[in-house]
Coordinates of C-alpha atoms (C1' of nucleotides) in Angstrom, one line a residue:
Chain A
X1 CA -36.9 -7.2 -65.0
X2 CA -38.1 -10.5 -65.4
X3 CA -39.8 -11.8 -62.0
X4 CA -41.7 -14.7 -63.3
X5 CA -43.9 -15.4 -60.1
X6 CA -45.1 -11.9 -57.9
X7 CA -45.3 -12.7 -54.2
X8 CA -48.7 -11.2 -54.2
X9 CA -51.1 -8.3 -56.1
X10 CA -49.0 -5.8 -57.2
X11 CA -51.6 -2.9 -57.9
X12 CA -51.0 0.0 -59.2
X13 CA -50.6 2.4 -55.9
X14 CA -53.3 4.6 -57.6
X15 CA -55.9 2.2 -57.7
X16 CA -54.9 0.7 -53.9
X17 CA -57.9 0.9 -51.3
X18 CA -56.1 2.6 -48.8
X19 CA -53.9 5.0 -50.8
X20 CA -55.5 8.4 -50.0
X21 CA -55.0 7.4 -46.2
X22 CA -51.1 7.2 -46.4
X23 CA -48.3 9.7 -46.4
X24 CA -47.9 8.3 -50.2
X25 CA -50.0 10.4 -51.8
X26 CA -49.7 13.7 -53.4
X27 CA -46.2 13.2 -55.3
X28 CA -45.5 13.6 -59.1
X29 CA -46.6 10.7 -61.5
X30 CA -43.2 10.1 -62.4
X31 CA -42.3 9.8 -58.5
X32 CA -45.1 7.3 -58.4
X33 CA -44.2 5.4 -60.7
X34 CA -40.5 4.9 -59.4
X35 CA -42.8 3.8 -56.2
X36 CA -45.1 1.3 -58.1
X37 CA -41.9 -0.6 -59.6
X38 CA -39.7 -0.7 -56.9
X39 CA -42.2 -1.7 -54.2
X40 CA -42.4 -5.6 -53.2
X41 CA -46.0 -6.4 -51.7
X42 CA -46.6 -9.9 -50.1
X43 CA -49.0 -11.9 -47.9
X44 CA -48.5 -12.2 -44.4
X45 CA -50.2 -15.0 -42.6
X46 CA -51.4 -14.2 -38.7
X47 CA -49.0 -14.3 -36.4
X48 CA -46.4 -14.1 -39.3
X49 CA -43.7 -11.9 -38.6
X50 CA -42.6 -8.7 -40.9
X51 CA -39.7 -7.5 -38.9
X52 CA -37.9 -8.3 -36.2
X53 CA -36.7 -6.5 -32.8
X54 CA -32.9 -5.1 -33.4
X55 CA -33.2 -5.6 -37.2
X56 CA -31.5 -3.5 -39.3
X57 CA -34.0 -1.1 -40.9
X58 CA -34.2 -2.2 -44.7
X59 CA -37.4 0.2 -45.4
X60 CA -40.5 0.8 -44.7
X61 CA -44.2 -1.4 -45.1
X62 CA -47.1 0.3 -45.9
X63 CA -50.2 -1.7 -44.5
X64 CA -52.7 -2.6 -47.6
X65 CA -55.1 -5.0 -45.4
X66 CA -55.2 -6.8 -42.1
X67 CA -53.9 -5.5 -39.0
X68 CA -50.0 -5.5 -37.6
X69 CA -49.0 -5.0 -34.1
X70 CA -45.6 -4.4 -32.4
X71 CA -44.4 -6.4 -29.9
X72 CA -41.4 -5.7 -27.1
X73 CA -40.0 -8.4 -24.7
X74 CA -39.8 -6.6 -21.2
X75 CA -36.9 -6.8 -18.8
X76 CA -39.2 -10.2 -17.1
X77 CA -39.4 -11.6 -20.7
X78 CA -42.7 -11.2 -21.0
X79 CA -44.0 -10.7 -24.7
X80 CA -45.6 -6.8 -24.8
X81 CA -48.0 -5.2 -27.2
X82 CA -47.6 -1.9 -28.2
X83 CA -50.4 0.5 -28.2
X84 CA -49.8 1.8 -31.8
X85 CA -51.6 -0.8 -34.2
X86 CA -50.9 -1.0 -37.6
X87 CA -54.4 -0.3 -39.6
X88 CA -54.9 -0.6 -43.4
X89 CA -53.4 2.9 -45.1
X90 CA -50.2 2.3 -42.0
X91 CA -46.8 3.0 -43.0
X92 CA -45.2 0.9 -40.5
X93 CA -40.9 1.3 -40.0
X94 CA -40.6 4.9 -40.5
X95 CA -39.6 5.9 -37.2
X96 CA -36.2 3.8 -37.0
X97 CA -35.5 4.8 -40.8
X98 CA -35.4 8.6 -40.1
X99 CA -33.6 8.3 -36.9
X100 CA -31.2 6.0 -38.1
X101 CA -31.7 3.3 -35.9
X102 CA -32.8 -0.3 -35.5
X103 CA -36.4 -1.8 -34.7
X104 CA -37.1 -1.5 -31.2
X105 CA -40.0 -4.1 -31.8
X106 CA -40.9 -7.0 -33.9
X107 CA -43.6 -6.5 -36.2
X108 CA -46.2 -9.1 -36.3
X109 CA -49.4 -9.8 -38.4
X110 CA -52.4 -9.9 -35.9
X111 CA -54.5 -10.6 -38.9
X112 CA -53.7 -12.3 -42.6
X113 CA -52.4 -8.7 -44.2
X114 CA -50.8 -7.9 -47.3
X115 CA -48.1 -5.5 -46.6
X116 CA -46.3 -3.2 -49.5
X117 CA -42.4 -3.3 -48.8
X118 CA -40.2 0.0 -49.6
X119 CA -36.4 0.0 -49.6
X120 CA -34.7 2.7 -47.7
X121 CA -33.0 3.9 -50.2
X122 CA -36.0 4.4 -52.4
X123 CA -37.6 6.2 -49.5
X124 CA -34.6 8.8 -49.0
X125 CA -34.7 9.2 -52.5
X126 CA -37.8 10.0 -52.6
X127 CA -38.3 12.3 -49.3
X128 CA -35.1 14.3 -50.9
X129 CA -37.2 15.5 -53.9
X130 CA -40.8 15.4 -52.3
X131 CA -40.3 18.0 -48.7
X132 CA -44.1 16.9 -48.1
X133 CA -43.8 14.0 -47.9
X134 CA -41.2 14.0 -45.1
X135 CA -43.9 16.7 -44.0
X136 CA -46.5 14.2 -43.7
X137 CA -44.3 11.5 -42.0
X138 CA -43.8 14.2 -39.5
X139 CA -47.4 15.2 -39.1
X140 CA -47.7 11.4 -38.2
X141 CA -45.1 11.4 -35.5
X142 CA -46.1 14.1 -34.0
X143 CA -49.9 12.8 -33.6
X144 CA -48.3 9.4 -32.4
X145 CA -46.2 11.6 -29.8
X146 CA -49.7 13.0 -28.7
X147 CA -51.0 10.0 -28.3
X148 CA -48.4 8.2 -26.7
X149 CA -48.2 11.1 -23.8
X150 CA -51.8 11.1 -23.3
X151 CA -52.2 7.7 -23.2
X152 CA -49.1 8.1 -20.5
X153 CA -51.7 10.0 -18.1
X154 CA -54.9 8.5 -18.7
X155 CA -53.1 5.1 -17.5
X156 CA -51.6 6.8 -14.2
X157 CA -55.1 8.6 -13.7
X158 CA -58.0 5.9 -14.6
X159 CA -58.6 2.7 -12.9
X160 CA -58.2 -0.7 -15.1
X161 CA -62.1 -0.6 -15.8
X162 CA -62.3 3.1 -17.6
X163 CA -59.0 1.7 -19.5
X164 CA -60.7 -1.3 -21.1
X165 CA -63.8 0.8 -21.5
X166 CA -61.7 3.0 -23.7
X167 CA -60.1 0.6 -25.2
X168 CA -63.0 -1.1 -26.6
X169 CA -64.6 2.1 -27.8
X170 CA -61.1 3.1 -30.2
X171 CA -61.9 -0.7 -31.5
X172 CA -65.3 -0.3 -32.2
X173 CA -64.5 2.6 -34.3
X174 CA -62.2 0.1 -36.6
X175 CA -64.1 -3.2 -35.8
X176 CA -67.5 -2.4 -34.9
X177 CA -70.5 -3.6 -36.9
X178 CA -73.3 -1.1 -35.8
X179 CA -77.0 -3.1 -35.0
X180 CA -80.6 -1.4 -35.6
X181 CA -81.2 -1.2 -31.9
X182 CA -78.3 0.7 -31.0
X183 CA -75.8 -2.1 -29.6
X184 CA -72.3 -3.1 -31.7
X185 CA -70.7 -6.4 -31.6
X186 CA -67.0 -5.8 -32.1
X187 CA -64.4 -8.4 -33.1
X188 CA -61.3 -8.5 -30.4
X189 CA -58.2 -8.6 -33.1
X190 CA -56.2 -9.5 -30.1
X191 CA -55.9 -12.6 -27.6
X192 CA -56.7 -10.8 -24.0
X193 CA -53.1 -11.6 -22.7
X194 CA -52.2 -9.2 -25.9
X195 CA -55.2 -6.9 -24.5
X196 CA -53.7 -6.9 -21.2
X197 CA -50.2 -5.9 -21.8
X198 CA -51.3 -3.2 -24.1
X199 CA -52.8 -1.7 -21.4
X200 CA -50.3 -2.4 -18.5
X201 CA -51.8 -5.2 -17.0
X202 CA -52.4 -8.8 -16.3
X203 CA -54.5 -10.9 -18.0
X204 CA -56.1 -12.1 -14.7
X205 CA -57.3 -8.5 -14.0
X206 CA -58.9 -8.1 -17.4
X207 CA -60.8 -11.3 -17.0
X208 CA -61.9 -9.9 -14.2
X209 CA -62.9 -6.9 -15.2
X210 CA -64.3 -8.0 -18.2
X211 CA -66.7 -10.6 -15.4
X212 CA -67.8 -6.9 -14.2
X213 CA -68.7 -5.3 -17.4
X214 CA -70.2 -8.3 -18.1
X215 CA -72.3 -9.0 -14.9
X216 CA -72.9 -4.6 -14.9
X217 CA -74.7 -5.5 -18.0
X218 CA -72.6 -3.0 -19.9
X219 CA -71.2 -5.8 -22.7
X220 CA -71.4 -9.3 -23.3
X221 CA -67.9 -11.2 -24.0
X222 CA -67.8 -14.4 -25.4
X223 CA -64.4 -15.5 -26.7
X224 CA -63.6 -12.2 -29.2
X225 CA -66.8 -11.4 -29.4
X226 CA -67.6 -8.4 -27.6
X227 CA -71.8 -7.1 -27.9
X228 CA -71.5 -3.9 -26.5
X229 CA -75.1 -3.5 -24.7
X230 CA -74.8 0.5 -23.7
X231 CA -72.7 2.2 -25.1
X232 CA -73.9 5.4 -23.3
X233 CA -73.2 3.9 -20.0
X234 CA -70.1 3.4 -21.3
X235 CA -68.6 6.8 -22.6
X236 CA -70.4 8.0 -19.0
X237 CA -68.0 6.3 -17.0
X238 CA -65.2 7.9 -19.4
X239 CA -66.6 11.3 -18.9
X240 CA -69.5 11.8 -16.1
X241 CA -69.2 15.4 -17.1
X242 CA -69.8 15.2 -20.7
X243 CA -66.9 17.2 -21.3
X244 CA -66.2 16.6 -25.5
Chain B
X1 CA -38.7 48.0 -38.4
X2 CA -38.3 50.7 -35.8
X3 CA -39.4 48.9 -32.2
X4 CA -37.0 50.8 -29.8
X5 CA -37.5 48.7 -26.8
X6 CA -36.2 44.8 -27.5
X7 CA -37.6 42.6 -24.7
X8 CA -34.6 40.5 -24.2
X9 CA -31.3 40.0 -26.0
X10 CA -31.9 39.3 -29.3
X11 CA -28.5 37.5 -29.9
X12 CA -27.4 36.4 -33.0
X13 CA -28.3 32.5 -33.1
X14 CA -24.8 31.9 -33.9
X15 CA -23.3 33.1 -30.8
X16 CA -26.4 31.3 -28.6
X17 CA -24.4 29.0 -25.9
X18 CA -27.1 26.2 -27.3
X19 CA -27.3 27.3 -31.0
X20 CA -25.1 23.5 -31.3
X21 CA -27.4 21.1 -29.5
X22 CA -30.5 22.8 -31.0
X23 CA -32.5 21.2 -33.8
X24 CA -31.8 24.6 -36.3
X25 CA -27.9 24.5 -36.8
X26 CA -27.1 23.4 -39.8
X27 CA -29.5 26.0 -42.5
X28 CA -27.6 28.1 -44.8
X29 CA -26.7 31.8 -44.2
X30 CA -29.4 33.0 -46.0
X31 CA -32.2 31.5 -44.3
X32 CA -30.5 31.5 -40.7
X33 CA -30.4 35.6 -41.2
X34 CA -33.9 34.9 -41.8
X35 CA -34.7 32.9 -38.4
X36 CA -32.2 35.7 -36.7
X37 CA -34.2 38.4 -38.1
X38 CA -37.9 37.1 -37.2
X39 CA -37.0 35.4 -33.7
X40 CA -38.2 37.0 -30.9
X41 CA -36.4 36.7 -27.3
X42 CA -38.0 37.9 -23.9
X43 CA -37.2 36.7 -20.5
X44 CA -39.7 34.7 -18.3
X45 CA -39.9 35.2 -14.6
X46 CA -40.4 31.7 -12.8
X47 CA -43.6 30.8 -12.6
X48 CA -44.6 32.5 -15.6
X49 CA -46.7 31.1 -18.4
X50 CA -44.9 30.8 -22.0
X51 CA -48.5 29.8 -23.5
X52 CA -51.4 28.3 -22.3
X53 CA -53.5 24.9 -22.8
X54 CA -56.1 25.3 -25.9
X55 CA -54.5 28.1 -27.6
X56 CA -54.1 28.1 -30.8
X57 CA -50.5 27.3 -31.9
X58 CA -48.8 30.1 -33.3
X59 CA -45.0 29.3 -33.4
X60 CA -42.3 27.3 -32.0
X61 CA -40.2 28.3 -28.9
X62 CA -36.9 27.7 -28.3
X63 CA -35.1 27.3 -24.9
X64 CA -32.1 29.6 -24.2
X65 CA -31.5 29.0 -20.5
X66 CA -33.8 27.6 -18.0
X67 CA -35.9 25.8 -17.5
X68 CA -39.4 24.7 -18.9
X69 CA -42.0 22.1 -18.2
X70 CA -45.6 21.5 -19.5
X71 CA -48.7 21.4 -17.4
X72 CA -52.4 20.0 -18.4
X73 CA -55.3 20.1 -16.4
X74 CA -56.4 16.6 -15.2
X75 CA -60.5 15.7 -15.2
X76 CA -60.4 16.5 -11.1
X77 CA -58.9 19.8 -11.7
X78 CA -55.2 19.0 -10.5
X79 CA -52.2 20.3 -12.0
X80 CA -49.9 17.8 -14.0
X81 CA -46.4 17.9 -14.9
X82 CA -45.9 16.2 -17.5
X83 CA -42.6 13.9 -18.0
X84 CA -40.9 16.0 -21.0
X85 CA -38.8 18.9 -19.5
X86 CA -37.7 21.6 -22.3
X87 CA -34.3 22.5 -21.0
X88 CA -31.8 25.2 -22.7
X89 CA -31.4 24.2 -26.4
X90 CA -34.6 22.3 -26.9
X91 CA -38.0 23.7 -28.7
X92 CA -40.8 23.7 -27.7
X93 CA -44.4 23.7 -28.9
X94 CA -43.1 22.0 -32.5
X95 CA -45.5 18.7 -31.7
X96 CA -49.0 21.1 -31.8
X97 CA -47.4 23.4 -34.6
X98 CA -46.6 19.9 -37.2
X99 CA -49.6 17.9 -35.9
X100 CA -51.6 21.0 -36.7
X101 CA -53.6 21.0 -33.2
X102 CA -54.0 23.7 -30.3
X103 CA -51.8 23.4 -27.5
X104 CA -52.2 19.8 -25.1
X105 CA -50.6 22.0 -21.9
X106 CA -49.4 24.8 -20.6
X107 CA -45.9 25.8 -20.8
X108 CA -44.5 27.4 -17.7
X109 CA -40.9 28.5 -16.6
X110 CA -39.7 26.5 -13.9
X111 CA -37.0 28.5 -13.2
X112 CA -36.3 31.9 -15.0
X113 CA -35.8 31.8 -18.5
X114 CA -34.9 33.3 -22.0
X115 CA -36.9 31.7 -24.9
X116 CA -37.0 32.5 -28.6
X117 CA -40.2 32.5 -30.1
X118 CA -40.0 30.9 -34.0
X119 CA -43.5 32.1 -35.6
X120 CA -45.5 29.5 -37.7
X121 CA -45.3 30.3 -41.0
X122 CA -41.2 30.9 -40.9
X123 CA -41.2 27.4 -39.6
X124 CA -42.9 26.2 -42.6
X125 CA -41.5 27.9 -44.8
X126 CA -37.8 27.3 -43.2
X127 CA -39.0 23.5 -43.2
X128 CA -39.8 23.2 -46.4
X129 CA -36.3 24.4 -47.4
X130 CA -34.4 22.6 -45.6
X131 CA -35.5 18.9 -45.8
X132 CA -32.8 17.9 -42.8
X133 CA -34.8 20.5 -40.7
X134 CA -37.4 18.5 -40.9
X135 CA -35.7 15.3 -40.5
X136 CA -34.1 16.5 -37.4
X137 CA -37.2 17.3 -35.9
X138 CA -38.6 14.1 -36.7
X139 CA -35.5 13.0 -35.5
X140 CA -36.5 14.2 -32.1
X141 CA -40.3 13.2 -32.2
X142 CA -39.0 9.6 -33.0
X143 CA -37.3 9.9 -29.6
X144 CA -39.7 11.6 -27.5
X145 CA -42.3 9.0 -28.8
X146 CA -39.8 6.1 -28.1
X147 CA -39.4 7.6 -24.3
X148 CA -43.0 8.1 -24.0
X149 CA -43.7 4.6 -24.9
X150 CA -41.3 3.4 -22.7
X151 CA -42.2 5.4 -19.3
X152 CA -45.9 3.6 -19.7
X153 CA -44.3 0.5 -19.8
X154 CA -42.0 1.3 -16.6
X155 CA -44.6 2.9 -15.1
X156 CA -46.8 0.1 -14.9
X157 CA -43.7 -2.5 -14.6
X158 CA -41.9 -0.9 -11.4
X159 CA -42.8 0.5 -8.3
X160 CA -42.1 3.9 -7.1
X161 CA -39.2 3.7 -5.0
X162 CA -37.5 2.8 -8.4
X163 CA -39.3 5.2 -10.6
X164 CA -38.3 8.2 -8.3
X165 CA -34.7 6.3 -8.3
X166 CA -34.7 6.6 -12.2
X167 CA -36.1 10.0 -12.2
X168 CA -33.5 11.6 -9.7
X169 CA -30.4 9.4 -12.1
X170 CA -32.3 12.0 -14.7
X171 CA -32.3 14.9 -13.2
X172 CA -28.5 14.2 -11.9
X173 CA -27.3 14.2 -15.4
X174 CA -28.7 18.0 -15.7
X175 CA -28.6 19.5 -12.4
X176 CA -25.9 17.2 -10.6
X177 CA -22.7 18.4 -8.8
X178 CA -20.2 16.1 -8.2
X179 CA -18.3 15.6 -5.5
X180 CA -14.9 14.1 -4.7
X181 CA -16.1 11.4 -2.6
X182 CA -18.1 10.1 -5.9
X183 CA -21.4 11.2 -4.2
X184 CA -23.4 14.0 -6.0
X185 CA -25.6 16.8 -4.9
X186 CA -29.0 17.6 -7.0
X187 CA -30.7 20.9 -6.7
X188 CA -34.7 19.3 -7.9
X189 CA -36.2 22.1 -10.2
X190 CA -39.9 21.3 -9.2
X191 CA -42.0 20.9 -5.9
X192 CA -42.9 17.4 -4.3
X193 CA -46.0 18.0 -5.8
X194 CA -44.5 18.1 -9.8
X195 CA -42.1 15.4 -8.8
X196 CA -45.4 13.4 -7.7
X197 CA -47.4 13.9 -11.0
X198 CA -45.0 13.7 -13.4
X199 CA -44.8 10.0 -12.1
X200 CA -48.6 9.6 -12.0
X201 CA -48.2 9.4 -7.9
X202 CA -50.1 11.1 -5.6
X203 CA -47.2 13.8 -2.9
X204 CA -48.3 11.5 -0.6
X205 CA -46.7 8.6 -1.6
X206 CA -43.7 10.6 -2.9
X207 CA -43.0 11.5 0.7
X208 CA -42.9 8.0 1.9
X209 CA -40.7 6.9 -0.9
X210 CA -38.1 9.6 0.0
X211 CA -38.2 8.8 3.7
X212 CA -37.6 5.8 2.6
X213 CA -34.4 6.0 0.7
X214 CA -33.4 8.4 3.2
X215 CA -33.6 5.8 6.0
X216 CA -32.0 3.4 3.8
X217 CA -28.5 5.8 3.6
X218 CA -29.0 5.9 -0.2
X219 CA -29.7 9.8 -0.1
X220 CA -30.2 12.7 2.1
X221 CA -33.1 15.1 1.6
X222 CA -33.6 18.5 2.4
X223 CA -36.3 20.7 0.9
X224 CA -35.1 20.7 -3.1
X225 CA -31.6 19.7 -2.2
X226 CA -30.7 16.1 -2.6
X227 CA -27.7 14.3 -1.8
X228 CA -27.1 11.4 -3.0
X229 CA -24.8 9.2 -1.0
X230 CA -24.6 6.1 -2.8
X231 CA -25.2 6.0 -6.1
X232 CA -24.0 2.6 -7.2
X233 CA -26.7 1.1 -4.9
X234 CA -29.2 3.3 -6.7
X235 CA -28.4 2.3 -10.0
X236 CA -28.3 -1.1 -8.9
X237 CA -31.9 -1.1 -7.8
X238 CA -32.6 0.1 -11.4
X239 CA -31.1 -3.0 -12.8
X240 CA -30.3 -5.8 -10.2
X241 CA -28.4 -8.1 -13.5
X242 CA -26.7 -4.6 -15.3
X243 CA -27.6 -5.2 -18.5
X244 CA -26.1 -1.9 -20.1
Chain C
dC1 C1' -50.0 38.5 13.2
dG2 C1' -52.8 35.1 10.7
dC3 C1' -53.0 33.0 6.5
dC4 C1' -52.0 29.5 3.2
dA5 C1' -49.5 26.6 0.0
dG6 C1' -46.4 22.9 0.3
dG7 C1' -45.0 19.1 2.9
dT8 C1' -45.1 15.3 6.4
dT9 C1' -47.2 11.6 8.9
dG10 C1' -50.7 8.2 10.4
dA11 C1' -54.8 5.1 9.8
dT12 C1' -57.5 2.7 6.6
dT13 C1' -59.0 0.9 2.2
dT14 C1' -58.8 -0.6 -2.4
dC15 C1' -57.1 -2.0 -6.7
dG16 C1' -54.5 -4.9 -9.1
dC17 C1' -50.6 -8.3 -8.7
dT18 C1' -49.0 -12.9 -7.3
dC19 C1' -49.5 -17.6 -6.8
dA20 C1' -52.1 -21.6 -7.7
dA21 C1' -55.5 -24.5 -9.7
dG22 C1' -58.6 -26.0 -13.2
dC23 C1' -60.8 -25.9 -17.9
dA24 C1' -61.6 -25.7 -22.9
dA25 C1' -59.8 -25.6 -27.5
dT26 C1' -56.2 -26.8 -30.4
dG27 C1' -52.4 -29.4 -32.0
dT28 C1' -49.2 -33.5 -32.4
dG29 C1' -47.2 -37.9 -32.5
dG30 C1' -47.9 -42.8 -32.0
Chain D
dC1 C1' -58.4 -42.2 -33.4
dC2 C1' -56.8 -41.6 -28.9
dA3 C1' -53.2 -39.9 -25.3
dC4 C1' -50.9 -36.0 -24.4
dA5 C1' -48.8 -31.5 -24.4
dT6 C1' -49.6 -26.7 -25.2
dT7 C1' -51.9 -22.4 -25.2
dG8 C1' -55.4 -19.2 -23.8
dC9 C1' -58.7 -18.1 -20.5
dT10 C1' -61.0 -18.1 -16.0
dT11 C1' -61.4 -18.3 -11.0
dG12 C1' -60.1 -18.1 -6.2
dA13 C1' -57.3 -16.7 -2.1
dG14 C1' -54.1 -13.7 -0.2
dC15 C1' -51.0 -9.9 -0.3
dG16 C1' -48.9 -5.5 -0.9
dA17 C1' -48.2 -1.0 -2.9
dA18 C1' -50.2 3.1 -3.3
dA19 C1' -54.5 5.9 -2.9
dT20 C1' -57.5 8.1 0.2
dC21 C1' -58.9 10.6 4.2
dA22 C1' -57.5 13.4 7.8
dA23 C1' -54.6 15.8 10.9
dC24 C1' -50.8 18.6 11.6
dC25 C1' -46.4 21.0 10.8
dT26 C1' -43.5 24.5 8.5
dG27 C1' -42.0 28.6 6.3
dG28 C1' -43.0 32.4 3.6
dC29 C1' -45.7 36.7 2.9
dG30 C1' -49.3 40.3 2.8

DNA sequence: CGCCAGGTTGATTTCGCTCAAGCAATGTGG
DNA sequence: CCACATTGCTTGAGCGAAATCAACCTGGCG
């Protein structure tokens, strides 16, 4: 009602890049455009932070562009990266805000994003009257659950190596630029300590291991440029079966 | 409408000892005569399988008494337990059913056990009634996926002895008998073997541990019956500063 | 009775952590 | 513009927890 300067683009949900990828989608026009008004979208800088851990949950963030990660500090103080990264299309927040709790991690841009803010109340309001859409939130947290066990195994079962290995390949599929002759060059969107507590480990070992893919001609690292060289090579150490 | 035989009985949820701590108290009249009327109850021998890895999800099941836990099939072939146990009042198989996938494991009675079984499409269409349904499941995803994410953290942080420590605190809290002289006796619903892979630890290993505290006074062990003798100690291990 | 799954124990190896040092890139204040 | 601290990364040496390999024990059970 009389904002003179907007904190960043406020499009029009409809016409957002990543709308058909969120839970948003699919409610009445006049739902919508509650959404559209009440929403407060803003720039985040890298390394910027969006929430913090123990905060009060105030709403929700839907993730326009960029990337957001959620950090933990463990019992040693040590800062901890959370699997679960926030991608463009991302409602971030959720969780807490349905379970009526605090954040259990500080969310922090890994990349310059633009982030869409939601009030809680708006989003109660709006899951009362839309049962899909708390359908879809759902749908969300119960993939993440998925995940988050299998993820559980795989790290008890696999040496550090096949975890990287992994690791890289679920980045090329957000990060990877695809060359003619088969290789990818990927962009790390994460310092390796960050790489290394995301998957349980020091950043010592990942150096290492990273010297070993490296020397094994498998990829070539040179500060967060990965060029994966063979790719094959690498989903066969995954799976010397060929099970999928 | 006219089977003569019912496999199990098909209480009224109302009456069910765990009809409280489940997620489906709280749905009007109407549609819990509904669930009551749908629900199916049989008894499953220990041992037995509830449903099996890959099938297709066709309902929810909820716990009545006993005891269930979910096994996958690792890439060498070995049987895992996973972490989650499904004791009386919890359901089971709602993860698959609202991420619309097959079932990740097999479900098997660890002890004998009555379940319900909650067909798909009543769960839908209950859910999509009853908004705080919903929310309570996610409600319980949100905490599952919290616990998930935390184990992969402790289980890369802390060495056995105290993840076997934590586990048997746990297990205490469901299957512990106290004792006047503080200490508490635990009857351990699995084999070594369970125990082992539900911490991603080879039996091996598990046996050492348990000699271990056993030399150390902390606990006597004697095929699935534990004592523990000094529990203060144990906890103390757990959390040398006592932050909670 | 012999069989076999579950469990224990011992010897050996290996993976990843700890501790420690050094290096490059970036930033900051004088 | 340079001296200096800071941060992220790499490398080496040594250690230790747990895995592996292998043998053997135990208690059901057909």
């Amino acid at each position: 009602m009389g904002d003179s300067k907007a904190p960043a683009s406020q499009t029009d949900c409809i016409f957002c890049k990543v709308f058909g990828r969120t839970e948003w989608s699919g409610m009445s026009a006049a739902d919508m455009a509650k959404l559209n008004e009440a929403k407060v979208c803003r720039q985040f800088d890298r390394g910027e932070a969006i929430f913090y851990e123990g905060d009060e949950c105030r709403g929700v963030y839907c993730i326009k562009s960029g990337l957001v990660g959620i950090r933990k500090i463990d019992g040693e103080g040590n800062s901890v990266l959370l699997g679960r990264l926030g991608y463009p299309g991302t409602t971030l927040g959720y969780r807490p805000l349905l379970a009526g709790e605090c954040h259990r991690g500080t969310a922090e841009a890994l990349e310059d994003s633009q982030v869409c803010f939601i009030a809680a109340g708006l989003v109660r309001w709006l899951l009362e009257r839309n049962p899909d859409l708390g359908l879809r939130f759902l749908h969300h947290a119960a993939k993440d659950l998925g995940n988050a066990e299998e993820d559980f195994f795989q790290n008890a079962a696999h040496p550090l190596r096949l975890r990287l290995a992994h690791l890289l390949l679920v980045l090329k599929d957000h990060y990877g630029e695809n060359f003619d002759d088969g290789t990818v060059m990927v962009e790390l969107p994460v310092t390796r300590q960050d790489l290394a507590s995301m998957m349980g480990a020091r950043p010592e070992s990942i150096s290492r291991v990273i010297k070993e893919l490296d020397q094994d001609g498998l990829a070539t690292f040179s500060g967060r440029q990965v060029h994966i060289q063979r790719i094959d090579d690498l989903l066969w150490e995954l799976d010397p079966a060929g099970e999928a």
